[in-house]
Amino acid sequence: MLRQLASRVPFVDGAVHRFDAVLGRRRYLDSDTLSHHRWCEGEFERIRRETDYRAGANVQLFRAEDLRDQGYVLLPDLFPSEFVERLQLAVTEALDDPRRIIPRQKPAADGNQYSWYLADVASIPDAARLLHPGLVSALEAYYGAYLRINSLKCWRNLHIPDEVAEVSEVYSDRWHFDTNRAAGLIKLFYLVHDVTSEDGPFHLQARPRTRELLRMGYGDRRNPRLSRETLGEGAITLVAPAGTVMLANTTTCLHRSSSPGPGRYRDLIQFQLLPWTVPLEPGWLDDPHFTRISARETRPWDPPAS
Ligand SMILES: O=C(O)CCC(=O)C(=O)O
């Protein structure tokens, strides 16, 4: 009600939003507003109330507490090498083909694109097999609800020259949180190729260290207020063999991507996962709803939130 009234007066609305953000940060030690946290809690309660989900005796690949406490889990060796190699071939071939890719963000300061989405990820049916049954049952136990797919995407990050990276952020390469997302967002990162420190790995601060960095005064991606060294201290760097999976709560853990070295690139498959009231329908990959890349994400003047 107060927000609705305030929204009619821009100055008041701005002040209310800033206050909401300060309260959210103090209470939850991340970058979401208090009202967004309250909304997410309400959504979680509603989903748990409306679902008939009951934890079964299914094999679970990780402990819900680990994901809750640390904000991430690493799952190496989930898939047989023939599968990893087959997926690697399919993704590499697709992302190498200029007819099958679309820009992932607005052009960088020099007018070039440094990150490309695979336009039609549904053309790679093995991508759906990344939702390993043991991973699904563990995530459902974590949610206390069924799993829903918010999106499935595949992209390639290219080397960003230093002088371009210095001007402005190109592809989520500054420490940040994902904000204002649907309740319970967990991202699944799948490494298509072996990733070394030369390949622009993903970096993440576990939840305890993220809390510490917020207490130390972390600001935001544009003005972090802490040095790059401090922000990077103790970070988990996703340097790992092809086929490795990381699940991460990117709304509560600081994270960033990084630029591969000259001539190198990093291919990634990413699911955005959410809790839901009913089980996932088999055959979901054929429903464009899950794999469509929205106009907003490709409009050059309006870069996507990562
Ligand atoms: O490209 C990456 O490694 C991840 C980008 C990112 O920040 C995200 O997906 O939340």
Coordinates of C-alpha atoms and ligand atoms in Angstrom, one line a residue:
M1 CA 0.0 0.0 0.0
L2 CA 2.7 2.4 1.1
R3 CA 4.8 1.4 -2.0
Q4 CA 1.8 1.9 -4.2
L5 CA 1.2 5.4 -2.9
A6 CA 4.9 6.2 -3.0
S7 CA 5.2 5.1 -6.6
R8 CA 3.1 8.0 -7.7
V9 CA 5.7 10.5 -6.5
P10 CA 9.1 9.7 -8.0
F11 CA 11.2 11.4 -5.3
V12 CA 9.4 9.7 -2.5
D13 CA 9.5 6.4 -4.4
G14 CA 13.3 6.7 -4.8
A15 CA 13.7 7.3 -1.1
V16 CA 11.4 4.4 -0.1
H17 CA 13.3 2.1 -2.4
R18 CA 16.7 3.2 -1.0
F19 CA 15.4 2.6 2.6
D20 CA 14.0 -0.8 1.5
A21 CA 17.4 -1.7 0.0
V22 CA 19.3 -0.6 3.2
L23 CA 16.9 -2.7 5.4
G24 CA 17.3 -5.7 3.1
R25 CA 21.0 -5.5 3.1
R26 CA 21.2 -5.2 6.9
R27 CA 18.9 -8.0 7.6
Y28 CA 20.0 -10.5 4.8
L29 CA 23.5 -9.4 3.9
D30 CA 22.9 -9.5 0.1
S31 CA 21.7 -6.9 -2.4
D32 CA 17.9 -7.6 -2.5
T33 CA 15.4 -5.2 -0.8
L34 CA 13.6 -6.1 2.3
S35 CA 10.3 -6.2 0.4
H36 CA 11.7 -8.6 -2.2
H37 CA 12.9 -10.9 0.5
R38 CA 9.5 -10.8 2.2
W39 CA 7.8 -11.6 -1.2
C40 CA 10.2 -14.5 -1.8
E41 CA 9.5 -15.9 1.7
G42 CA 5.7 -15.7 1.0
E43 CA 6.2 -17.4 -2.4
F44 CA 8.1 -20.2 -0.7
E45 CA 5.4 -20.7 1.9
R46 CA 2.7 -20.7 -0.8
I47 CA 4.6 -23.3 -2.9
R48 CA 5.2 -25.6 0.0
R49 CA 1.6 -25.3 1.1
E50 CA 0.2 -26.1 -2.4
T51 CA 2.6 -28.9 -3.4
D52 CA 2.1 -32.6 -2.7
Y53 CA 5.9 -33.1 -2.8
R54 CA 7.2 -35.4 -0.2
A55 CA 10.8 -36.3 0.1
G56 CA 11.3 -39.9 -0.9
A57 CA 14.1 -42.4 -0.4
N58 CA 15.7 -41.4 -3.8
V59 CA 19.4 -41.1 -4.1
Q60 CA 20.5 -37.5 -3.5
L61 CA 23.8 -36.3 -4.8
F62 CA 24.4 -33.7 -2.2
R63 CA 23.1 -32.6 1.2
A64 CA 20.6 -29.7 1.2
E65 CA 22.4 -28.2 4.3
D66 CA 25.6 -27.9 2.2
L67 CA 23.9 -25.9 -0.5
R68 CA 22.1 -23.8 2.2
D69 CA 25.2 -23.1 4.3
Q70 CA 27.8 -22.7 1.7
G71 CA 25.6 -21.3 -1.1
Y72 CA 27.1 -23.7 -3.6
V73 CA 28.0 -27.4 -4.3
L74 CA 30.4 -28.8 -6.7
L75 CA 29.5 -32.0 -8.5
P76 CA 32.4 -33.5 -10.5
D77 CA 32.3 -36.8 -12.4
L78 CA 28.5 -36.9 -12.7
F79 CA 28.5 -38.0 -16.3
P80 CA 30.3 -40.7 -18.2
S81 CA 33.1 -39.4 -20.5
E82 CA 31.4 -40.5 -23.7
F83 CA 28.4 -38.2 -22.8
V84 CA 30.7 -35.3 -21.9
E85 CA 32.6 -35.7 -25.2
R86 CA 29.4 -36.0 -27.2
L87 CA 27.9 -32.8 -25.6
Q88 CA 31.3 -31.0 -26.1
L89 CA 31.3 -31.8 -29.8
A90 CA 27.6 -30.7 -30.3
V91 CA 28.1 -27.4 -28.4
T92 CA 31.4 -26.5 -30.0
E93 CA 30.0 -27.1 -33.4
A94 CA 26.9 -25.1 -32.7
L95 CA 28.7 -22.1 -31.1
D96 CA 31.3 -22.1 -33.9
D97 CA 28.5 -21.6 -36.5
P98 CA 27.8 -17.8 -36.9
R99 CA 24.3 -18.7 -38.1
R100 CA 23.4 -20.3 -34.8
I101 CA 24.5 -17.6 -32.4
I102 CA 23.1 -14.3 -31.1
P103 CA 24.8 -11.6 -29.0
R104 CA 24.5 -12.0 -25.3
Q105 CA 24.9 -8.4 -24.4
K106 CA 25.1 -4.9 -25.8
P107 CA 28.3 -4.3 -27.8
A108 CA 31.4 -3.5 -25.6
A109 CA 33.0 0.0 -25.6
D110 CA 34.8 -0.9 -28.8
G111 CA 31.6 -1.9 -30.6
N112 CA 32.5 -5.7 -30.5
Q113 CA 30.6 -8.6 -29.1
Y114 CA 32.4 -10.8 -26.6
S115 CA 29.7 -13.2 -25.5
W116 CA 27.3 -15.2 -27.7
Y117 CA 24.3 -17.2 -26.9
L118 CA 23.4 -20.4 -28.8
A119 CA 20.1 -19.3 -30.4
D120 CA 18.5 -22.7 -30.3
V121 CA 19.7 -24.7 -27.3
A122 CA 16.8 -27.2 -27.9
S123 CA 18.8 -28.4 -30.9
I124 CA 21.1 -30.1 -28.4
P125 CA 18.9 -32.7 -26.7
D126 CA 21.7 -33.9 -24.5
A127 CA 21.5 -30.6 -22.6
A128 CA 18.2 -31.9 -21.0
R129 CA 20.1 -34.9 -19.6
L130 CA 22.2 -32.6 -17.4
L131 CA 19.3 -32.7 -15.0
H132 CA 20.6 -35.9 -13.5
P133 CA 17.9 -37.7 -11.4
G134 CA 20.1 -37.6 -8.2
L135 CA 20.6 -33.9 -8.7
V136 CA 16.9 -33.3 -9.2
S137 CA 16.0 -35.2 -6.0
A138 CA 18.6 -33.4 -4.0
L139 CA 17.4 -30.0 -5.2
E140 CA 13.8 -31.0 -4.5
A141 CA 14.8 -31.9 -1.0
Y142 CA 16.6 -28.5 -0.7
Y143 CA 13.4 -26.7 -1.8
G144 CA 10.9 -29.0 0.0
A145 CA 9.1 -28.8 -3.4
Y146 CA 9.3 -29.9 -7.0
L147 CA 11.8 -28.4 -9.4
R148 CA 10.9 -26.0 -12.1
I149 CA 13.1 -24.8 -14.9
N150 CA 13.2 -21.1 -15.4
S151 CA 15.6 -21.2 -18.3
L152 CA 18.2 -23.2 -20.1
K153 CA 21.0 -21.3 -21.9
C154 CA 24.3 -22.0 -23.5
W155 CA 26.9 -19.4 -24.3
R156 CA 30.5 -18.7 -25.2
N157 CA 32.7 -16.0 -23.6
L158 CA 35.5 -14.6 -25.7
H159 CA 38.7 -12.8 -24.6
I160 CA 38.1 -9.2 -23.7
P161 CA 41.1 -6.9 -24.4
D162 CA 42.2 -5.1 -21.2
E163 CA 41.6 -1.6 -22.6
V164 CA 38.0 -2.6 -23.4
A165 CA 37.3 -4.3 -20.0
E166 CA 38.6 -1.2 -18.2
V167 CA 35.9 1.1 -19.8
S168 CA 32.9 -0.8 -18.6
E169 CA 31.6 -4.2 -17.5
V170 CA 31.2 -6.5 -20.5
Y171 CA 29.7 -9.8 -19.4
S172 CA 29.1 -10.0 -15.6
D173 CA 32.8 -9.8 -15.0
R174 CA 32.5 -7.6 -11.9
W175 CA 31.6 -9.0 -8.4
H176 CA 27.8 -8.9 -8.1
F177 CA 24.7 -10.6 -6.8
D178 CA 21.7 -11.5 -9.0
T179 CA 18.9 -9.4 -7.7
N180 CA 15.1 -9.2 -7.8
R181 CA 14.7 -12.8 -9.0
A182 CA 12.0 -15.4 -8.6
A183 CA 12.0 -17.1 -5.2
G184 CA 14.6 -19.8 -4.7
L185 CA 16.8 -19.3 -7.8
I186 CA 19.6 -21.7 -8.1
K187 CA 21.9 -21.7 -11.1
L188 CA 23.4 -24.9 -12.5
F189 CA 26.7 -24.3 -14.4
Y190 CA 28.0 -27.0 -16.6
L191 CA 31.5 -26.8 -18.0
V192 CA 31.5 -27.9 -21.7
H193 CA 35.3 -28.0 -21.9
D194 CA 38.2 -28.3 -19.4
V195 CA 38.5 -24.9 -17.8
T196 CA 42.0 -23.7 -16.7
S197 CA 42.8 -20.4 -15.1
E198 CA 43.5 -19.2 -18.7
D199 CA 39.9 -19.8 -19.8
G200 CA 38.1 -17.1 -17.9
P201 CA 36.7 -19.2 -15.1
F202 CA 33.6 -18.4 -13.0
H203 CA 34.4 -17.1 -9.5
L204 CA 32.2 -17.3 -6.5
Q205 CA 32.4 -16.4 -2.8
A206 CA 30.8 -18.9 -0.6
R207 CA 27.9 -17.6 1.6
P208 CA 30.0 -17.2 4.8
R209 CA 32.7 -15.1 3.0
T210 CA 30.0 -13.2 1.1
R211 CA 28.4 -12.2 4.4
E212 CA 31.8 -11.1 5.7
L213 CA 32.4 -9.0 2.6
L214 CA 29.0 -7.3 3.1
R215 CA 29.9 -6.5 6.7
M216 CA 33.2 -5.1 5.5
G217 CA 31.3 -2.7 3.3
Y218 CA 30.8 -4.2 -0.2
G219 CA 28.8 -1.7 -2.3
D220 CA 27.6 -2.9 -5.7
R221 CA 29.1 -4.0 -9.1
R222 CA 29.7 -0.4 -10.2
N223 CA 31.1 0.8 -6.9
P224 CA 32.3 -2.3 -4.9
R225 CA 34.0 -0.1 -2.2
L226 CA 36.4 -3.0 -1.6
S227 CA 39.6 -3.8 -3.5
R228 CA 39.7 -6.5 -6.1
E229 CA 42.2 -8.4 -3.9
T230 CA 39.8 -8.3 -0.9
L231 CA 36.8 -9.3 -3.0
G232 CA 38.7 -12.2 -4.6
E233 CA 40.3 -13.5 -1.4
G234 CA 39.2 -17.1 -0.7
A235 CA 37.0 -17.2 -3.8
I236 CA 36.1 -20.6 -5.4
T237 CA 37.4 -20.5 -8.9
L238 CA 35.6 -22.9 -11.2
V239 CA 38.8 -24.4 -12.8
A240 CA 37.8 -28.0 -13.4
P241 CA 37.5 -30.7 -16.1
A242 CA 34.7 -30.7 -18.7
G243 CA 31.5 -32.2 -17.3
T244 CA 31.9 -30.6 -13.9
V245 CA 28.6 -29.1 -12.5
M246 CA 28.4 -26.3 -10.0
L247 CA 25.1 -25.4 -8.3
A248 CA 25.1 -21.9 -6.9
N249 CA 22.8 -19.5 -5.2
T250 CA 23.8 -16.4 -7.1
T251 CA 21.3 -14.2 -5.2
T252 CA 23.1 -14.8 -1.9
C253 CA 26.7 -15.4 -3.1
L254 CA 28.9 -12.8 -4.7
H255 CA 30.2 -14.0 -8.1
R256 CA 31.6 -12.9 -11.4
S257 CA 32.8 -14.3 -14.7
S258 CA 36.3 -13.5 -16.0
S259 CA 37.9 -13.0 -19.4
P260 CA 39.7 -15.9 -21.1
G261 CA 43.2 -15.2 -22.3
P262 CA 43.8 -14.0 -25.9
G263 CA 42.6 -16.5 -28.4
R264 CA 40.8 -18.6 -25.8
Y265 CA 37.1 -19.0 -24.9
R266 CA 34.8 -20.7 -22.4
D267 CA 31.6 -22.5 -23.3
L268 CA 28.9 -22.9 -20.6
I269 CA 25.5 -24.5 -20.3
Q270 CA 23.4 -22.9 -17.6
F271 CA 20.0 -23.8 -16.1
Q272 CA 18.1 -21.4 -13.9
L273 CA 16.2 -23.6 -11.5
L274 CA 13.3 -22.7 -9.1
P275 CA 10.9 -24.5 -6.7
W276 CA 7.4 -25.4 -7.9
T277 CA 4.2 -27.1 -6.9
V278 CA 4.0 -29.8 -9.6
P279 CA 6.7 -32.1 -11.0
L280 CA 8.6 -31.2 -14.2
E281 CA 6.9 -32.6 -17.3
P282 CA 9.0 -35.0 -19.4
G283 CA 9.6 -33.5 -22.8
W284 CA 10.0 -30.0 -21.4
L285 CA 13.0 -29.3 -23.8
D286 CA 10.5 -29.2 -26.7
D287 CA 8.6 -26.3 -25.0
P288 CA 10.1 -23.1 -26.3
H289 CA 9.1 -21.4 -23.0
F290 CA 12.2 -22.9 -21.3
T291 CA 14.8 -22.2 -24.0
R292 CA 13.6 -19.0 -25.6
I293 CA 16.0 -16.0 -25.4
S294 CA 13.9 -13.0 -24.7
A295 CA 14.0 -9.8 -26.8
R296 CA 15.1 -8.0 -23.7
E297 CA 18.2 -10.1 -23.5
T298 CA 19.2 -9.3 -27.0
R299 CA 18.2 -5.7 -27.3
P300 CA 21.5 -3.9 -27.6
W301 CA 20.6 -1.0 -25.5
D302 CA 19.3 -3.1 -22.6
P303 CA 21.8 -5.7 -21.4
P304 CA 20.4 -8.7 -19.6
A305 CA 20.9 -9.2 -15.9
S306 CA 23.2 -12.2 -15.8
Ligands
LIG1 O1 29.7 -16.4 -17.4 C1 29.7 -16.8 -16.3 O2 30.6 -17.5 -15.8 C2 28.6 -16.5 -15.3 C3 27.9 -15.2 -15.4 C4 27.1 -14.8 -14.3 O3 27.5 -14.0 -13.5 C5 25.8 -15.5 -14.0 O4 25.4 -16.3 -14.8 O5 25.2 -15.2 -12.9

